[in-house]
CSV table of C-alpha atoms in Angstrom, one decimal:
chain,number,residue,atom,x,y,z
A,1,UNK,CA,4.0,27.5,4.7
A,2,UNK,CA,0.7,26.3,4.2
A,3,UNK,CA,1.8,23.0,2.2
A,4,UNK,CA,4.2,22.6,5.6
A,5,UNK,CA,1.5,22.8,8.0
A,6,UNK,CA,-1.0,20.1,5.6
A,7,UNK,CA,1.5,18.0,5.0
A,8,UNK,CA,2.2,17.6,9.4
A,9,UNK,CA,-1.5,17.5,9.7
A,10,UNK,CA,-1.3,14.8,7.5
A,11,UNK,CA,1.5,12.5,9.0
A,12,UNK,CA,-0.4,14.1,12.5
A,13,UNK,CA,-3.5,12.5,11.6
A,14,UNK,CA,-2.1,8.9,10.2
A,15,UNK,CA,0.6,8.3,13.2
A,16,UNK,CA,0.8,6.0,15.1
A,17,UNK,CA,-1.4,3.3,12.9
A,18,UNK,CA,-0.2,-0.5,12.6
A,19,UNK,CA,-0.5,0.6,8.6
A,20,UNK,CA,-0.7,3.2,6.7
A,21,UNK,CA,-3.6,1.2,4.1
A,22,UNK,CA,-5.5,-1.8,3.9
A,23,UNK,CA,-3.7,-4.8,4.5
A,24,UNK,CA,-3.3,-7.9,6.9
A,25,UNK,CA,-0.1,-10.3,7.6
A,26,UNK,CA,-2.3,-13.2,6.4
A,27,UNK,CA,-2.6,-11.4,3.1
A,28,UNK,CA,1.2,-10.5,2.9
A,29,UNK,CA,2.1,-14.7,3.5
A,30,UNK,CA,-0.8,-15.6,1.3
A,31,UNK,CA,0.8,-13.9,-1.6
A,32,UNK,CA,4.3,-14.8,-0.3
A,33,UNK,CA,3.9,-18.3,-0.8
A,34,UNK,CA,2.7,-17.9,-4.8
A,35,UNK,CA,6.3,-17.0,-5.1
A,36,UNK,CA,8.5,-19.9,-5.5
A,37,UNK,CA,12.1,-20.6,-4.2
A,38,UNK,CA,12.7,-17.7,-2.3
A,39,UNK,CA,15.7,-18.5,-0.1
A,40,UNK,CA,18.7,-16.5,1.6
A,41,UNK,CA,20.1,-14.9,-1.8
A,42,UNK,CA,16.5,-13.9,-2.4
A,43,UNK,CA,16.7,-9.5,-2.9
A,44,UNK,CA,14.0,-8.0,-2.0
A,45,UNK,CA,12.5,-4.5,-3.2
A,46,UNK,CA,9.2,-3.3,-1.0
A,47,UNK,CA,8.2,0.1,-2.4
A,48,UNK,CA,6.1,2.3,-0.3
A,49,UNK,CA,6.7,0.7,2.6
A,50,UNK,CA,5.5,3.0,5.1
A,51,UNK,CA,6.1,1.9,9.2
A,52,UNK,CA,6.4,-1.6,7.6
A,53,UNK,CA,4.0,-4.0,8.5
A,54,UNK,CA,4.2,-6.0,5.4
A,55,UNK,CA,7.9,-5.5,5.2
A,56,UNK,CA,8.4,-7.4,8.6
A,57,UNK,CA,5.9,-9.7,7.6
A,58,UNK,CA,8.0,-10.3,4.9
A,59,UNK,CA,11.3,-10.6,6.6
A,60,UNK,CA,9.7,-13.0,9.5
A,61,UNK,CA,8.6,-15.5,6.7
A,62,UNK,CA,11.2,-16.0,4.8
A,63,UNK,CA,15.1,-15.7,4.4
A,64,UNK,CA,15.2,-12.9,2.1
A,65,UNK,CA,17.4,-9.8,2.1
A,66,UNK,CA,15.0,-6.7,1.6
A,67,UNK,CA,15.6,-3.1,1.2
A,68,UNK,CA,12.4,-1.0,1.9
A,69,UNK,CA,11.9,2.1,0.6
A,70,UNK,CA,9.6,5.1,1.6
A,71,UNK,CA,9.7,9.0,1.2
A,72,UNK,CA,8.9,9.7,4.9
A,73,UNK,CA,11.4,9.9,7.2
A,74,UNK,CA,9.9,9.2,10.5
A,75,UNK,CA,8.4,5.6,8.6
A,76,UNK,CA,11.6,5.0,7.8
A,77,UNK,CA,13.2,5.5,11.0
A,78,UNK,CA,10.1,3.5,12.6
A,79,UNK,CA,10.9,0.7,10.2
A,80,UNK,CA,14.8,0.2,11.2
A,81,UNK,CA,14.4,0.4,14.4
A,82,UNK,CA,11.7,-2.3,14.5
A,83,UNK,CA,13.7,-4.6,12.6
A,84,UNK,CA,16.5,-4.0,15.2
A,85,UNK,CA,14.6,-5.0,18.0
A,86,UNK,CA,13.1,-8.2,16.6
A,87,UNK,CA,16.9,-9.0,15.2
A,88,UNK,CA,16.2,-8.8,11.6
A,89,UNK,CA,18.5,-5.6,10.8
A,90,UNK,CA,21.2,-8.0,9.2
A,91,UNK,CA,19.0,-8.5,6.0
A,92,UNK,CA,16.2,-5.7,6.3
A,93,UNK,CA,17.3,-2.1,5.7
A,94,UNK,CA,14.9,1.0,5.2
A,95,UNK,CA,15.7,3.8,3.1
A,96,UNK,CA,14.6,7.5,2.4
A,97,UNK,CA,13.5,7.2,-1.4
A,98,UNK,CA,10.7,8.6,-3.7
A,99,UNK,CA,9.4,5.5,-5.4
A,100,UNK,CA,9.0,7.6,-8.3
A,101,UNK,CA,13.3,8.0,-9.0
A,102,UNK,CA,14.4,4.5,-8.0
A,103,UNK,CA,18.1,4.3,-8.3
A,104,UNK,CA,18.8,0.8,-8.7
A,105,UNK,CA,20.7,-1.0,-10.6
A,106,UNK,CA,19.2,-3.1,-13.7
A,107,UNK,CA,18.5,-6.7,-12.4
A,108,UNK,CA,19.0,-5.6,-8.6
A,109,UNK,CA,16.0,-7.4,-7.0
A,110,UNK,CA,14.6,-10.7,-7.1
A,111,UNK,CA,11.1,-9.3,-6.0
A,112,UNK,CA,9.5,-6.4,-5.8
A,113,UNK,CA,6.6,-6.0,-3.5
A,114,UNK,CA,4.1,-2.9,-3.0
A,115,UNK,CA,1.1,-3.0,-0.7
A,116,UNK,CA,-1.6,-0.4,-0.7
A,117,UNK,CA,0.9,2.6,-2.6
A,118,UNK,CA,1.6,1.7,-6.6
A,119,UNK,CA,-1.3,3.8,-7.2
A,120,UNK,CA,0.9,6.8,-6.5
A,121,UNK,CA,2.6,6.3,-9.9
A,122,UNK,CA,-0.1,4.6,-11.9
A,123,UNK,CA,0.2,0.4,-12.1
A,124,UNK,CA,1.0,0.1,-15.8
A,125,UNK,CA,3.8,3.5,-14.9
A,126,UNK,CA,5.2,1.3,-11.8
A,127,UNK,CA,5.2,-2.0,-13.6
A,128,UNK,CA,7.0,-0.9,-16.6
A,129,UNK,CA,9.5,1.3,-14.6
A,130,UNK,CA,10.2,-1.5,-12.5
A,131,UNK,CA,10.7,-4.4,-14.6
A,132,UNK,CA,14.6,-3.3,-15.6
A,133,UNK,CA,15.1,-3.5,-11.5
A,134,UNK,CA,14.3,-7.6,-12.0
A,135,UNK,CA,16.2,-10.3,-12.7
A,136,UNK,CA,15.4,-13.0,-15.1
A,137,UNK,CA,12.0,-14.9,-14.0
A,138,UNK,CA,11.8,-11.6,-11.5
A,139,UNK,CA,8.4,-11.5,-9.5
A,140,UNK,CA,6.2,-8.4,-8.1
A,141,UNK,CA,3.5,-8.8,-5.5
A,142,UNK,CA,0.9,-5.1,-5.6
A,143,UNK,CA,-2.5,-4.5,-4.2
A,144,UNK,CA,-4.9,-2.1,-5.8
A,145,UNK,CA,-8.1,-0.5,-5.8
A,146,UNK,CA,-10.8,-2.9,-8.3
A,147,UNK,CA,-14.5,-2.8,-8.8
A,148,UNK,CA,-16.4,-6.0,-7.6
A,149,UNK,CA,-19.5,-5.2,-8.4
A,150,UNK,CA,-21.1,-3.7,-11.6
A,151,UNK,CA,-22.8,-0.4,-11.4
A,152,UNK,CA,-21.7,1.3,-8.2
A,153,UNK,CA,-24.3,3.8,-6.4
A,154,UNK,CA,-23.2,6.7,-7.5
A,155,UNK,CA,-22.4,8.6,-4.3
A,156,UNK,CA,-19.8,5.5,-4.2
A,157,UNK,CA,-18.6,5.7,-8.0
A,158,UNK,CA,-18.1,9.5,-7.2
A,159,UNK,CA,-15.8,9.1,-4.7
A,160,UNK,CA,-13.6,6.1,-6.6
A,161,UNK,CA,-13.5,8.6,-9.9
A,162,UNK,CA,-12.1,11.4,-7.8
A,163,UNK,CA,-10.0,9.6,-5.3
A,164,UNK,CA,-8.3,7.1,-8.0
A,165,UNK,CA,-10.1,7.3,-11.6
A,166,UNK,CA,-8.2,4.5,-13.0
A,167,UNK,CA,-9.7,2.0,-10.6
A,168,UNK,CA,-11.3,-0.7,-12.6
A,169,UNK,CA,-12.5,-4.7,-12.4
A,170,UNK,CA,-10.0,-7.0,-12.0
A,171,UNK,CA,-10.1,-8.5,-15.4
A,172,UNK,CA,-9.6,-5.3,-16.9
A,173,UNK,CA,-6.3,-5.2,-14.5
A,174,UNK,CA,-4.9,-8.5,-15.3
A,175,UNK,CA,-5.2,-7.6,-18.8
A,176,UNK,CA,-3.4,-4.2,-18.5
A,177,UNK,CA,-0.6,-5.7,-16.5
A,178,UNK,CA,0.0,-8.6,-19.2
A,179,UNK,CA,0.7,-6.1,-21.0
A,180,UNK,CA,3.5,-4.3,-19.6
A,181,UNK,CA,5.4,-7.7,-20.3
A,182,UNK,CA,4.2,-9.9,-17.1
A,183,UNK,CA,2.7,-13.2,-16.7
A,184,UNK,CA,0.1,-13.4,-13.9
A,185,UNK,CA,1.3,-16.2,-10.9
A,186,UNK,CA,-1.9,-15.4,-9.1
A,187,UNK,CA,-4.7,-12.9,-7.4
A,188,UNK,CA,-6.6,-12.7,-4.4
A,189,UNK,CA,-9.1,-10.2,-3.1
A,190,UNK,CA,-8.5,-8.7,0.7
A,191,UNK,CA,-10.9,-9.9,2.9
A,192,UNK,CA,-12.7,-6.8,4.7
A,193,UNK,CA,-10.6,-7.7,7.9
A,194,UNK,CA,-7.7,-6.4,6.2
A,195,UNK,CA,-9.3,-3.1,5.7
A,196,UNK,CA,-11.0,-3.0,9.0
A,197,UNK,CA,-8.8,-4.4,11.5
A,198,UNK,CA,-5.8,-2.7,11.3
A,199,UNK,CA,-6.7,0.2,9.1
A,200,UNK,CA,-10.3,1.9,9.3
A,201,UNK,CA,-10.7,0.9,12.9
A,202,UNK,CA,-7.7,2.4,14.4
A,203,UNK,CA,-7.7,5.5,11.6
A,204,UNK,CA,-11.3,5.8,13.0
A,205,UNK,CA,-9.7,6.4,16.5
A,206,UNK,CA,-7.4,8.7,15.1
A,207,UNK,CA,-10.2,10.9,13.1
A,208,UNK,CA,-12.2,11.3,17.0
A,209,UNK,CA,-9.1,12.0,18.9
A,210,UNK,CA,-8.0,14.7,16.0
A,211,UNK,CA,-11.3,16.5,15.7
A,212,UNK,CA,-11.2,17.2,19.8
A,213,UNK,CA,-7.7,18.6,18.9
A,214,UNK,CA,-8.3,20.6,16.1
A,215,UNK,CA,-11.5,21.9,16.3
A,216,UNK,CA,-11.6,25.5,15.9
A,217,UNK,CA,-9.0,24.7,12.9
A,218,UNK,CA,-11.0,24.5,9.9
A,219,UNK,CA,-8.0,23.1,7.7
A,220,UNK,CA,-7.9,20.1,10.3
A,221,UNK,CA,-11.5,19.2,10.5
A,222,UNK,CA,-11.8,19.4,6.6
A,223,UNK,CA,-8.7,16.6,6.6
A,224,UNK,CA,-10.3,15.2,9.0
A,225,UNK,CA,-13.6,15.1,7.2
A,226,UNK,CA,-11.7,13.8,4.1
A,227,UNK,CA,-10.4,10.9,6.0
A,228,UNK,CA,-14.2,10.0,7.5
A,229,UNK,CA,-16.1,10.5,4.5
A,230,UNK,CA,-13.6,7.2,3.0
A,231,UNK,CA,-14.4,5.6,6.2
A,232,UNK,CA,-17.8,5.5,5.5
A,233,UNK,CA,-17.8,5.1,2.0
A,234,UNK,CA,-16.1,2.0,3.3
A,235,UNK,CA,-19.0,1.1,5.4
A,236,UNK,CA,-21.4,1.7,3.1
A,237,UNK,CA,-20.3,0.2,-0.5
A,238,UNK,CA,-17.4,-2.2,0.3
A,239,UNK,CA,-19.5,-4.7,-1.4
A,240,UNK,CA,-18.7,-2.9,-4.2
A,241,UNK,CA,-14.8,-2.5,-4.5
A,242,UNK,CA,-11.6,-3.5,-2.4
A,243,UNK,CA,-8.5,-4.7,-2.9
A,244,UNK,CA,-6.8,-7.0,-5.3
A,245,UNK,CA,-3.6,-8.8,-4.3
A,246,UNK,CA,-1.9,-9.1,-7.6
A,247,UNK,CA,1.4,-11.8,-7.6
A,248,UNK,CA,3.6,-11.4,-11.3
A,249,UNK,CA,6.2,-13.1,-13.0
A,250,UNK,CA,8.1,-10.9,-15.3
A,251,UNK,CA,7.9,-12.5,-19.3
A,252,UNK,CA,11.1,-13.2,-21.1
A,253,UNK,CA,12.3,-10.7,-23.4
């Protein structure tokens, strides 16, 4: 099947990466310590986890019990077996789960945390499906995509508005999530480490190594294509966009 062979070009072309989107373990405790009085009874949610750098991030700075979730197998399996070797499988436990059908029980988590991946269901979708999985005073910690600059070139403002159209400034995000019934705790940007670092540069590697591979297979140098063309976007505009590291407090009723 054609979707078959796509979707293991895919995982083909993103293996192997310290994560799977822009983010850094100073950025993960930065946001970490805007939530207060996290402590052994602490659940933890982290949706979209991927291999899991945030998660053991997470789990290394702090005595919370987390459950990570992601649809891909292989991350999943990456994730567990990490956490097993640096001793933190008694209170971190990866599951296969589409972030889309979480079955949870109402009030499950304490926080829910989503680096790099609530894009996939839309922020005001994600915040307003997740909010019954919260306890009273509940928190969730999210990064997304937000303009930083006014009026974008537009070979850069092309690419946001078909990548992730609903991209927007960060006041116009604060705004929107207020309104799905949170108070805002605090925001940060990323610094362009956290997209460079352990994202780009390494992806980068990835995209060189994969053309050699692949390249009498046209389906695999035009993913491959895809992936460098965002790469240099990147390199080109970041003035213009990045991340925003969004920490919430869920409102009373």
């Amino acid at each position: 099947m054609a979707s078959d062979r796509t979707a293991a070009l895919f995982f083909e072309l993103f293996s192997g990466l310290p994560r799977q989107g822009p983010g850094s373990a100073a950025s993960t405790r930065r946001a970490l310590g805007l939530v207060p009085d996290i402590g052994p009874a602490t659940r933890v949610l982290d949706v979209g986890c991927g291999t899991g750098a945030q998660t053991l991030v997470l789990a290394e700075s702090s005595p919370a019990r987390i459950v990570a979730v992601d649809n891909h197998p292989p991350f999943v399996d990456e994730l567990n077996r990490k956490a097993r070797e640096r001793g933190l499988a008694d209170r971190l436990e990866a599951r296969v789960a589409d972030m889309r059908e979480l079955d949870f029980a109402d009030g499950a988590f304490d926080l829910i945390w989503c680096e790099g991946a609530i894009y996939n269901v839309g922020v005001e979708a994600g915040l307003r499906d997740w909010r019954r999985l919260l306890g009273p005073g509940g928190h969730v910690a999210f990064t997304d995509a937000c303009w930083r600059k006014p009026d974008p070139p537009a070979e850069c403002a092309a690419f946001w508005n078909r990548e992730y159209p609903a991209i927007r400034g960060t006041s116009a995000l604060l705004n929107a999530v207020e309104a799905c019934g949170y108070e805002t705790v605090g925001h940060f940007p990323l610094p362009a480490a956290a997209w460079w670092d352990d994202y780009y540069r390494p992806l980068q590697d990835n995209v060189t190594a994969f053309r050699k591979r692949y390249h009498d297979a046209p389906d695999a140098r035009e993913l491959a294509d895809q992936c460098q063309h965002e790469i240099d976007i990147w390199r080109a505009y970041s003035e213009f966009y990045g991340y925003e590291f969004v920490v919430l407090r869920r409102a009373q009723a």
